[in-house]
CSV table of C-alpha atoms in Angstrom, one decimal:
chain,number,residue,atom,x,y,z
M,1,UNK,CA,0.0,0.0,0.0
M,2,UNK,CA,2.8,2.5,0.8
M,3,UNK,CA,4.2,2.1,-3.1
M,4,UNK,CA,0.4,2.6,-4.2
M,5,UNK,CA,0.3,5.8,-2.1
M,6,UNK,CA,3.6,7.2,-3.1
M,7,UNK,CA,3.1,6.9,-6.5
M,8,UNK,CA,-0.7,8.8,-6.5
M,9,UNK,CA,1.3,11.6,-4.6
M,10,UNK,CA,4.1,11.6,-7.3
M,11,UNK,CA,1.1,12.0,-10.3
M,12,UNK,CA,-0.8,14.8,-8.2
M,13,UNK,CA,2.4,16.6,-7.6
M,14,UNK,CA,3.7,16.9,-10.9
M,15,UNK,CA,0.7,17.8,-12.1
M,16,UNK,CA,0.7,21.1,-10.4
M,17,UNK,CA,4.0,21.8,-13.3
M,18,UNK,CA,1.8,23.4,-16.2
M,19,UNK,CA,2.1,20.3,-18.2
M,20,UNK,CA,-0.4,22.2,-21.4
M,21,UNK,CA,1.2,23.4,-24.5
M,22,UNK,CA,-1.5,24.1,-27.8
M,23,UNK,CA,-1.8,21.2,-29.9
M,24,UNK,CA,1.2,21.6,-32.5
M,25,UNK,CA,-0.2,23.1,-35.6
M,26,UNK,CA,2.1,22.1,-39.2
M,27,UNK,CA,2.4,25.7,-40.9
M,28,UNK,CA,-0.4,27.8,-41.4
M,29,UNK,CA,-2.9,24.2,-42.6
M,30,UNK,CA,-5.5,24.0,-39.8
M,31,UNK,CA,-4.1,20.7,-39.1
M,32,UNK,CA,-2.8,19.8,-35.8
M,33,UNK,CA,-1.5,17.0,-33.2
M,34,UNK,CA,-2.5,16.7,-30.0
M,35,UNK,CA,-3.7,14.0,-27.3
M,36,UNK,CA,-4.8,13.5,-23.8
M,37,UNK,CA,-3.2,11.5,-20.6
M,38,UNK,CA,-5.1,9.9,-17.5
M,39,UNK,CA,-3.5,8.3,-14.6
M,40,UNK,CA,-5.6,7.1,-12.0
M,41,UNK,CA,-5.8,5.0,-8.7
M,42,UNK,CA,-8.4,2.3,-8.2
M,43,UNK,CA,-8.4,1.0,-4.0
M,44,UNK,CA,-10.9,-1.9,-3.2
M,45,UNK,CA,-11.6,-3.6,-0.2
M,46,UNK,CA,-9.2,-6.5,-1.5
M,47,UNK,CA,-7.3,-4.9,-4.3
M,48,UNK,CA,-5.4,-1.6,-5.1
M,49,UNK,CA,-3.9,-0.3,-8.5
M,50,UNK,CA,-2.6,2.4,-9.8
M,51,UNK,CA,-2.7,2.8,-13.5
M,52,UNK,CA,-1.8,4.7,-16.7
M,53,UNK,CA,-5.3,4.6,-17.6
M,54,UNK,CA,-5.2,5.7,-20.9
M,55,UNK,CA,-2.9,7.9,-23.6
M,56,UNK,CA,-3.8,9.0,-27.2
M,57,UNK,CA,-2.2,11.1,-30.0
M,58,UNK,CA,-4.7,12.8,-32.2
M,59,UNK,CA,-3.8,13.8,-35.5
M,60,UNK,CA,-6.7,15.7,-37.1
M,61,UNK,CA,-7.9,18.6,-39.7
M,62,UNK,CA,-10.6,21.6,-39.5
M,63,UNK,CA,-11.3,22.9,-42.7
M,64,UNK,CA,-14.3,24.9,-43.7
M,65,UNK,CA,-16.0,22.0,-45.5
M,66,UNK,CA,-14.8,19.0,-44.4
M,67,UNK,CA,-12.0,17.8,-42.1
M,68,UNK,CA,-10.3,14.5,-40.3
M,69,UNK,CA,-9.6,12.9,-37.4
M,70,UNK,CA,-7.0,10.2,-36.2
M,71,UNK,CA,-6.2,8.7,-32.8
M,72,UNK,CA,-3.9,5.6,-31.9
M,73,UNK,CA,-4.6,4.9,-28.3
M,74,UNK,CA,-2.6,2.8,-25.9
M,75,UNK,CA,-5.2,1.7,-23.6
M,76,UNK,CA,-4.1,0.8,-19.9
M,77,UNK,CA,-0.3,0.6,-21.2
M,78,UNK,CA,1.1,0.3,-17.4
M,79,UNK,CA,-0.5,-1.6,-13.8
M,80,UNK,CA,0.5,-1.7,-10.5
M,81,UNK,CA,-1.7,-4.4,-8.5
M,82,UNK,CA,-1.6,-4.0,-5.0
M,83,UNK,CA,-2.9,-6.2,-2.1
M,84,UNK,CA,-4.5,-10.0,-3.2
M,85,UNK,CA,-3.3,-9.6,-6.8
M,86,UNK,CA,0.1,-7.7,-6.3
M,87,UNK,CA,2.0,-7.4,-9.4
M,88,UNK,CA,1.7,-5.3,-12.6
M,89,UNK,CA,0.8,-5.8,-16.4
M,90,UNK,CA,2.4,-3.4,-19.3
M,91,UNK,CA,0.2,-3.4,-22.7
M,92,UNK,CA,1.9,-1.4,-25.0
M,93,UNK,CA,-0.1,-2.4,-28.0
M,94,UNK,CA,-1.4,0.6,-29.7
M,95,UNK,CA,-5.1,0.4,-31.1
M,96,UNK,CA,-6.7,2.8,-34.2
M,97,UNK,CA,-9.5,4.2,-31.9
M,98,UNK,CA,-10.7,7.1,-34.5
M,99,UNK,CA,-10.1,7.1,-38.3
M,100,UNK,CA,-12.2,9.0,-40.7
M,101,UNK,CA,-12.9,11.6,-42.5
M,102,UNK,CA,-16.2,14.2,-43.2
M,103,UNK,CA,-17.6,16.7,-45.5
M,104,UNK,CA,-20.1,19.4,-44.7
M,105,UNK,CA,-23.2,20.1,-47.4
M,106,UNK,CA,-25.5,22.8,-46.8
M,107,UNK,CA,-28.1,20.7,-44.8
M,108,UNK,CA,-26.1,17.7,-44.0
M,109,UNK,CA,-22.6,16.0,-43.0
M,110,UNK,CA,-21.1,12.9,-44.4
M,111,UNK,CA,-18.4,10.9,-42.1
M,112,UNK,CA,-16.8,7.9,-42.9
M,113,UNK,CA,-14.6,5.4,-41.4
M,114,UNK,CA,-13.9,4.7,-37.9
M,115,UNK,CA,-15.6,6.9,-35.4
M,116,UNK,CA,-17.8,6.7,-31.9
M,117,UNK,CA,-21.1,5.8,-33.1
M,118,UNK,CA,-23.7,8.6,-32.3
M,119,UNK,CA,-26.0,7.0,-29.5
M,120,UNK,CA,-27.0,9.5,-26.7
M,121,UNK,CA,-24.5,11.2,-24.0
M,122,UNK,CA,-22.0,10.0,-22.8
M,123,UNK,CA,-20.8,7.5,-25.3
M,124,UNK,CA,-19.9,10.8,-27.4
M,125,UNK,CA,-17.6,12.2,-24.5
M,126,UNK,CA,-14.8,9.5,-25.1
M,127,UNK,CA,-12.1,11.4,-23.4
M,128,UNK,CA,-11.3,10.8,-19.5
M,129,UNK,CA,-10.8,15.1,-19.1
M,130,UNK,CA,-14.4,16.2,-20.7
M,131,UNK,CA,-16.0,13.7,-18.4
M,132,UNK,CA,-17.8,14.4,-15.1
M,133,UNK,CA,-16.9,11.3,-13.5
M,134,UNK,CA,-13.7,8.8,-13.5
M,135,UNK,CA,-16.2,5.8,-14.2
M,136,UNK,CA,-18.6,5.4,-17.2
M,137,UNK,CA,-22.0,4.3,-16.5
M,138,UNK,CA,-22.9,0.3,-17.3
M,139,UNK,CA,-25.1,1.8,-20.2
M,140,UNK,CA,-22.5,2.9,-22.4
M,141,UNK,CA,-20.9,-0.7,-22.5
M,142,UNK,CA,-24.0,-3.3,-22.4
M,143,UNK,CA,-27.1,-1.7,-25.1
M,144,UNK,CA,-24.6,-1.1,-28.2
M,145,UNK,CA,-21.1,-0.8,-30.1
M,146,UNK,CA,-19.3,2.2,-28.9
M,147,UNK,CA,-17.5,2.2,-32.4
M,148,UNK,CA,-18.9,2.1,-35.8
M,149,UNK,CA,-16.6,1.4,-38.8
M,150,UNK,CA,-18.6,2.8,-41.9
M,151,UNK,CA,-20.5,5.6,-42.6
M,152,UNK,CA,-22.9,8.4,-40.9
M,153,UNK,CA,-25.3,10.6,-42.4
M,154,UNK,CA,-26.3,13.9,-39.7
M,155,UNK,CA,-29.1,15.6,-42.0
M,156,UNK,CA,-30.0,19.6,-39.9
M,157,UNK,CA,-33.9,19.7,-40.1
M,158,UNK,CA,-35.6,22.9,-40.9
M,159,UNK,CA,-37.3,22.8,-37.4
M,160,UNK,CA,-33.1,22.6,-35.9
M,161,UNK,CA,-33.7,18.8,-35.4
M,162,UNK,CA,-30.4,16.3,-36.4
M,163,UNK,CA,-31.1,12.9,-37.9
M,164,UNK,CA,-28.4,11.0,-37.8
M,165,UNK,CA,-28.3,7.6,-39.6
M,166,UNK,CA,-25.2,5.3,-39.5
M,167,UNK,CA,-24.2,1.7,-41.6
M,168,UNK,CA,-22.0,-0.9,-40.9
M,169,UNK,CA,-21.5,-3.5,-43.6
M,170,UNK,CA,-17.5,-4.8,-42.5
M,171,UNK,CA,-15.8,-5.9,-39.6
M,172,UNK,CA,-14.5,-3.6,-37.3
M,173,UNK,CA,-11.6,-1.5,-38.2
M,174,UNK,CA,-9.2,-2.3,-35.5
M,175,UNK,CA,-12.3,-4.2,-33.9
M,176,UNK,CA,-9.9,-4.9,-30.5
M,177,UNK,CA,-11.1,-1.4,-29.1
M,178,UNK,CA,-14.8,-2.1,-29.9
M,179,UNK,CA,-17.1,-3.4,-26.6
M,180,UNK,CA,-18.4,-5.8,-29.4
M,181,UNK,CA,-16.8,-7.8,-32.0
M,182,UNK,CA,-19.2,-6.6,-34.9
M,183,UNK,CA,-19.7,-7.0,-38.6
M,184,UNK,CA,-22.9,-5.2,-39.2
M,185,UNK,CA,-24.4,-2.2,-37.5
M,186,UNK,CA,-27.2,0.3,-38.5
M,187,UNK,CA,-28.4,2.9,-36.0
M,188,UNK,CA,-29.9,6.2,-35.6
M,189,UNK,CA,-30.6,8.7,-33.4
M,190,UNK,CA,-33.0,12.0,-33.2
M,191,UNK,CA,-32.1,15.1,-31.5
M,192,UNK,CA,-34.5,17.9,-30.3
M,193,UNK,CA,-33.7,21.3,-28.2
M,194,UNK,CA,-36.8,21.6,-26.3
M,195,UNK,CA,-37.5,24.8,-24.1
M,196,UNK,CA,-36.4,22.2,-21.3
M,197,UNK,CA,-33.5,20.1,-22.4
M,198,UNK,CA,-31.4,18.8,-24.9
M,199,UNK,CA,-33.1,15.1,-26.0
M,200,UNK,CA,-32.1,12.2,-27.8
M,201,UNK,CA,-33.6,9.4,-28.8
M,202,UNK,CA,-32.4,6.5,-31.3
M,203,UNK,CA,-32.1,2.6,-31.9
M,204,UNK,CA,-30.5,0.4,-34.0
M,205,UNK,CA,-29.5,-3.3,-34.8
M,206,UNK,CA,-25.8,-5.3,-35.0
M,207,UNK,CA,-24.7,-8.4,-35.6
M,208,UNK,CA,-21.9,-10.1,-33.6
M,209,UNK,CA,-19.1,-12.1,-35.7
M,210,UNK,CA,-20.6,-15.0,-34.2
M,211,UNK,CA,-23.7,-14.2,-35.6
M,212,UNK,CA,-25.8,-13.3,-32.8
M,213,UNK,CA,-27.7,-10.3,-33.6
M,214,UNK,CA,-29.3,-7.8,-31.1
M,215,UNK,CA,-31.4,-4.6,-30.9
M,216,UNK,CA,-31.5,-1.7,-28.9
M,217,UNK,CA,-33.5,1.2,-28.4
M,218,UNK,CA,-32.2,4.9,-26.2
M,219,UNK,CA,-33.8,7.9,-25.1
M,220,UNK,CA,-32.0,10.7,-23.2
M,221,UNK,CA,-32.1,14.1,-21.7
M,222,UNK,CA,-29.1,16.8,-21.2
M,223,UNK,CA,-30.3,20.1,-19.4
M,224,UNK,CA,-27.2,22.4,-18.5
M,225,UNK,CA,-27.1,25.3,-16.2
M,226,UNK,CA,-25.0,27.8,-14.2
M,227,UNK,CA,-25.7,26.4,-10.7
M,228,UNK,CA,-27.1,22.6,-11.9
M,229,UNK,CA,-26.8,20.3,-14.7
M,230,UNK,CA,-28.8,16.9,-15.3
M,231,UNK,CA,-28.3,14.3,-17.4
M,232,UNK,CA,-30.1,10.7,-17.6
M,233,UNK,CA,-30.4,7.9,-20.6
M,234,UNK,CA,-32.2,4.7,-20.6
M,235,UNK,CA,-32.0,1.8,-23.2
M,236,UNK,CA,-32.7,-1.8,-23.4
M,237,UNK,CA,-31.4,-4.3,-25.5
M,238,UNK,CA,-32.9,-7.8,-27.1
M,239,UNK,CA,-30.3,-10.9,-28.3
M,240,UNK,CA,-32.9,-13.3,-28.8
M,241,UNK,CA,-35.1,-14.5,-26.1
M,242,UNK,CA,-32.4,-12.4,-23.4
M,243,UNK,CA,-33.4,-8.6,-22.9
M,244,UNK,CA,-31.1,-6.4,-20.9
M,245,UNK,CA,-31.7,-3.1,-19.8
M,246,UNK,CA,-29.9,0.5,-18.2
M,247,UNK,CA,-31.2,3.9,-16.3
M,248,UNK,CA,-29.1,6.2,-14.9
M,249,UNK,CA,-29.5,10.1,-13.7
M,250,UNK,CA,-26.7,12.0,-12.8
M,251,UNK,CA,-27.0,15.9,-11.6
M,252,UNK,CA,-24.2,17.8,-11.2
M,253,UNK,CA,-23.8,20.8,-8.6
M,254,UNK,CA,-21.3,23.7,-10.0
M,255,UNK,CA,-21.1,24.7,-6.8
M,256,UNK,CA,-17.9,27.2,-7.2
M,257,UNK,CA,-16.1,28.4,-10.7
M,258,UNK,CA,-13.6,25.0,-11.4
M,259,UNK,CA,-15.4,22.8,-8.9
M,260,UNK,CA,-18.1,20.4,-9.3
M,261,UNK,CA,-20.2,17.8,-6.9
M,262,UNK,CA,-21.4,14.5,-9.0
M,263,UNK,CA,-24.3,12.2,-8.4
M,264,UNK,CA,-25.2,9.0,-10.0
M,265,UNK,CA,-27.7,6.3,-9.5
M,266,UNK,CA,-28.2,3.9,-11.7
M,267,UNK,CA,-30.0,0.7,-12.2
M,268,UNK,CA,-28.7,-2.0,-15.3
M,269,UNK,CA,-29.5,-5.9,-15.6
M,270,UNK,CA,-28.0,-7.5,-18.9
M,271,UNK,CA,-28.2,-11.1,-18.8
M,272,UNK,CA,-26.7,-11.3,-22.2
M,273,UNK,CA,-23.2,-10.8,-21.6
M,274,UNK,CA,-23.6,-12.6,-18.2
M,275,UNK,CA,-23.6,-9.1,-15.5
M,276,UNK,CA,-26.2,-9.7,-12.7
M,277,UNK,CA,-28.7,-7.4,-11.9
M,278,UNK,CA,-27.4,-4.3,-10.0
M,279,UNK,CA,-27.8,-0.8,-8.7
M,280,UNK,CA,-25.1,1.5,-8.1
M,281,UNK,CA,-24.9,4.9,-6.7
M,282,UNK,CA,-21.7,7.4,-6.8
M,283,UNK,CA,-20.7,10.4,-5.4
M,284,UNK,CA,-17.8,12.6,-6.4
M,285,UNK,CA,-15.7,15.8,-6.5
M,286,UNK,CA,-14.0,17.0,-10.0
M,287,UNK,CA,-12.1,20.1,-9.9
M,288,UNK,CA,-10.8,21.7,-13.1
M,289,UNK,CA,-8.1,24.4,-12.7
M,290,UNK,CA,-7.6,24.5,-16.2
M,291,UNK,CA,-10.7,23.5,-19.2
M,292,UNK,CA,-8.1,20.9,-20.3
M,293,UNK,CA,-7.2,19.6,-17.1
M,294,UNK,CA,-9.2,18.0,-14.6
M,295,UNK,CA,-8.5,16.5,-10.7
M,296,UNK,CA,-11.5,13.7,-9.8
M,297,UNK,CA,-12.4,11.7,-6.6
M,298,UNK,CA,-15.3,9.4,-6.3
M,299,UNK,CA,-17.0,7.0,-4.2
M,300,UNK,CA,-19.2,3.7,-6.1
M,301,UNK,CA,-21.6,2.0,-4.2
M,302,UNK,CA,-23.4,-1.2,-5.2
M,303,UNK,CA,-26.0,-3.2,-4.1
M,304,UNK,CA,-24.2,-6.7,-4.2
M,305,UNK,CA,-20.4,-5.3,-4.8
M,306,UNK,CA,-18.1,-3.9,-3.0
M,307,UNK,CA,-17.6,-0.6,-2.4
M,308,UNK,CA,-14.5,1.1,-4.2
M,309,UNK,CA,-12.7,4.4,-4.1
M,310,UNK,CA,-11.6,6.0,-7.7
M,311,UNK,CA,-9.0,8.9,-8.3
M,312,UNK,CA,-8.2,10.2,-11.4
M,313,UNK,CA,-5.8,13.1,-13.0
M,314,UNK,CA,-6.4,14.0,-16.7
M,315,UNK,CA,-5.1,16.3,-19.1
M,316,UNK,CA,-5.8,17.0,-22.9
M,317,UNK,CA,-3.4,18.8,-24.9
C-alpha cells in the first residue's frame, strides 16, 4: 500500500507543473497533433492499483467543409496491482480508436470510417478530461457498439432537429477497441432542443461475428445550467429471447467556478453478456483548474459489490 500511495502523490504533484502546451499546428494548414493523458488509482476492499489509464495522440484537420480525425490509443499501457493480486501488467499495443474523414453540405454532414457511433451522451464524450466522472456508466458498454466502422449521415432539419443515420457493412476496423466484436451495424438517433433540455432518442441493430444479432433502443435528456446540470439515458437491448436493460440520472452541482459535486444512480441488468442485476450509486468531487485539465475523486456504491474508491488526473493537450 505505501508504493500505491507514493506513486498517486508523485502524479498529483507533478501535475501542479503546467504540463499544457497548444496542440502543435504544421504551418499555417488548420491541421494539428494533440492528445490527452489519464493516470488514476483504483483502492478496493481486497485490491489496489494504480494505473496509466489511458494515452492517445490525435492527429486531425478543421477545414471549412470537411476535415479528419485520427487517434492511436494505448489503452491501460502500465499496472500496479496492490494487495491479493500484487503485481503489474504493461500493454503497450497501440489500437486505431478514431479514423475517418467528413464533409459538410449545406443541410447535411457525411463521415466515414472509424468513429464513436452517435448513440445519446455520454458515449460521445470519449475522453477521460471532458467527463464528469472517472467511471462510465454500465449503459454505455451493455445496449450497443461504442464504435462504428462505416458511414454516418447527420441531416439539420428545418425545425433545428439532427437525424443521424449510421451503416456498418464490414468488420471492425481495428475491432480490438470495440465493446463488441461486430460485422454489421445500423443505428440512428433523433435530437431535439426543447424549451427544457437537450433530447435524444435512437435505436438500431448489430450483428456479432458470431452471428448473434441484437437490438437496442435509447432515449435521453441533457439540461445544462450555471448552478445545476442533469443528465439521464435509458435503453434496453434484445439478443434473442435475453433482454437487458440500463437507467441512470446524474445531476451535477457547480457549486464554485472549477469545482463540481457528481451524483449518480443507476440501475442495469444485462443477462446477455452474463452481468447480474445491479444498482449502483456514486458520489464525487471534480475540480478543473484548467478546461483541459481535470482532478477527480469518487465513491461507487453497489447493491451486491463492494464498495471502491476511484482517483483520477487527466489532461488534454
Amino acid at each position: 500500500m505505501k508504493g500505491m500511495y507514493a506513486g498517486l502523490c508523485f502524479i498529483v504533484a507533478t501535475s501542479w507543473a503546467d504540463p499544457l502546451v497548444e496542440s502543435l499546428q504544421f504551418g499555417s494548414e488548420p491541421i494539428y497533433l494533440g492528445g490527452y493523458f489519464s493516470a488514476m488509482a483504483d483502492i478496493g476492499e481486497r485490491t489496489q492499483r494504480l494505473a496509466i489509464d489511458e494515452a492517445a495522440l490525435m492527429l486531425y484537420g478543421e477545414y471549412p467543409r470537411w476535415g479528419f480525425m485520427a487517434e492511436w490509443e494505448f489503452d491501460e499501457p502500465y499496472t500496479r496491482y496492490f494487495g491479493d493480486d500484487e503485481g503489474e501488467t504493461t500493454h503497450l499495443h497501440g489500437y486505431i480508436e478514431r479514423l475517418n474523414a467528413y464533409y459538410h453540405f449545406d443541410d447535411a454532414t457525411v463521415r466515414f470510417g472509424k468513429f464513436f457511433s452517435s448513440i445519446g451522451f455520454w458515449n460521445q464524450m470519449p475522453i477521460n478530461v471532458l467527463r464528469d466522472t472517472t467511471s462510465d456508466p454500465t449503459f454505455v458498454y451493455q445496449l450497443f457498439p461504442m464504435l462504428t466502422t462505416g458511414i454516418e449521415t447527420n441531416l439539420y432539419l428545418d425545425n433545428g432537429d439532427i437525424l443521424s443515420l449510421s451503416l456498418q457493412h464490414n468488420n471492425d476496423l481495428d475491432g480490438a477497441i470495440n465493446n463488441f466484436d461486430i460485422d454489421r451495424h445500423i443505428a440512428w438517433q433523433y435530437e431535439h432542443q426543447s424549451d427544457w433540455a437537450l433530447w435524444r432518442m435512437g435505436g438500431g441493430w448489430f450483428r456479432k461475428r458470431d452471428n448473434k444479432e441484437s437490438w437496442y433502443a435509447n432515449i435521453g435528456f441533457d439540461k445544462p445550467g450555471l448552478e445545476f446540470s442533469w443528465l439521464s439515458e435509458a435503453g434496453f437491448r434484445q439478443e434473442e429471447s435475453e433482454r437487458g436493460y440500463d437507467i441512470y440520472l446524474q445531476g451535477v452541482w457547480h457549486y464554485l467556478p472549477h469545482h463540481d459535486l457528481i451524483g449518480r444512480i443507476e440501475s442495469f441488468d444485462d443477462p446477455i453478456e452474463s452481468r447480474s442485476r445491479d444498482i449502483w450509486g456514486l458520489v464525487g468531487y471534480t475540480w478543473r483548474p484548467k478546461p483541459s485539465m481535470a482532478f477527480k475523486t469518487e465513491v461507487d456504491l453497489y447493491v451486491h459489490r463492494k464498495e471502491r474508491l476511484l482517483f483520477s488526473w487527466s489532461v488534454m493537450f
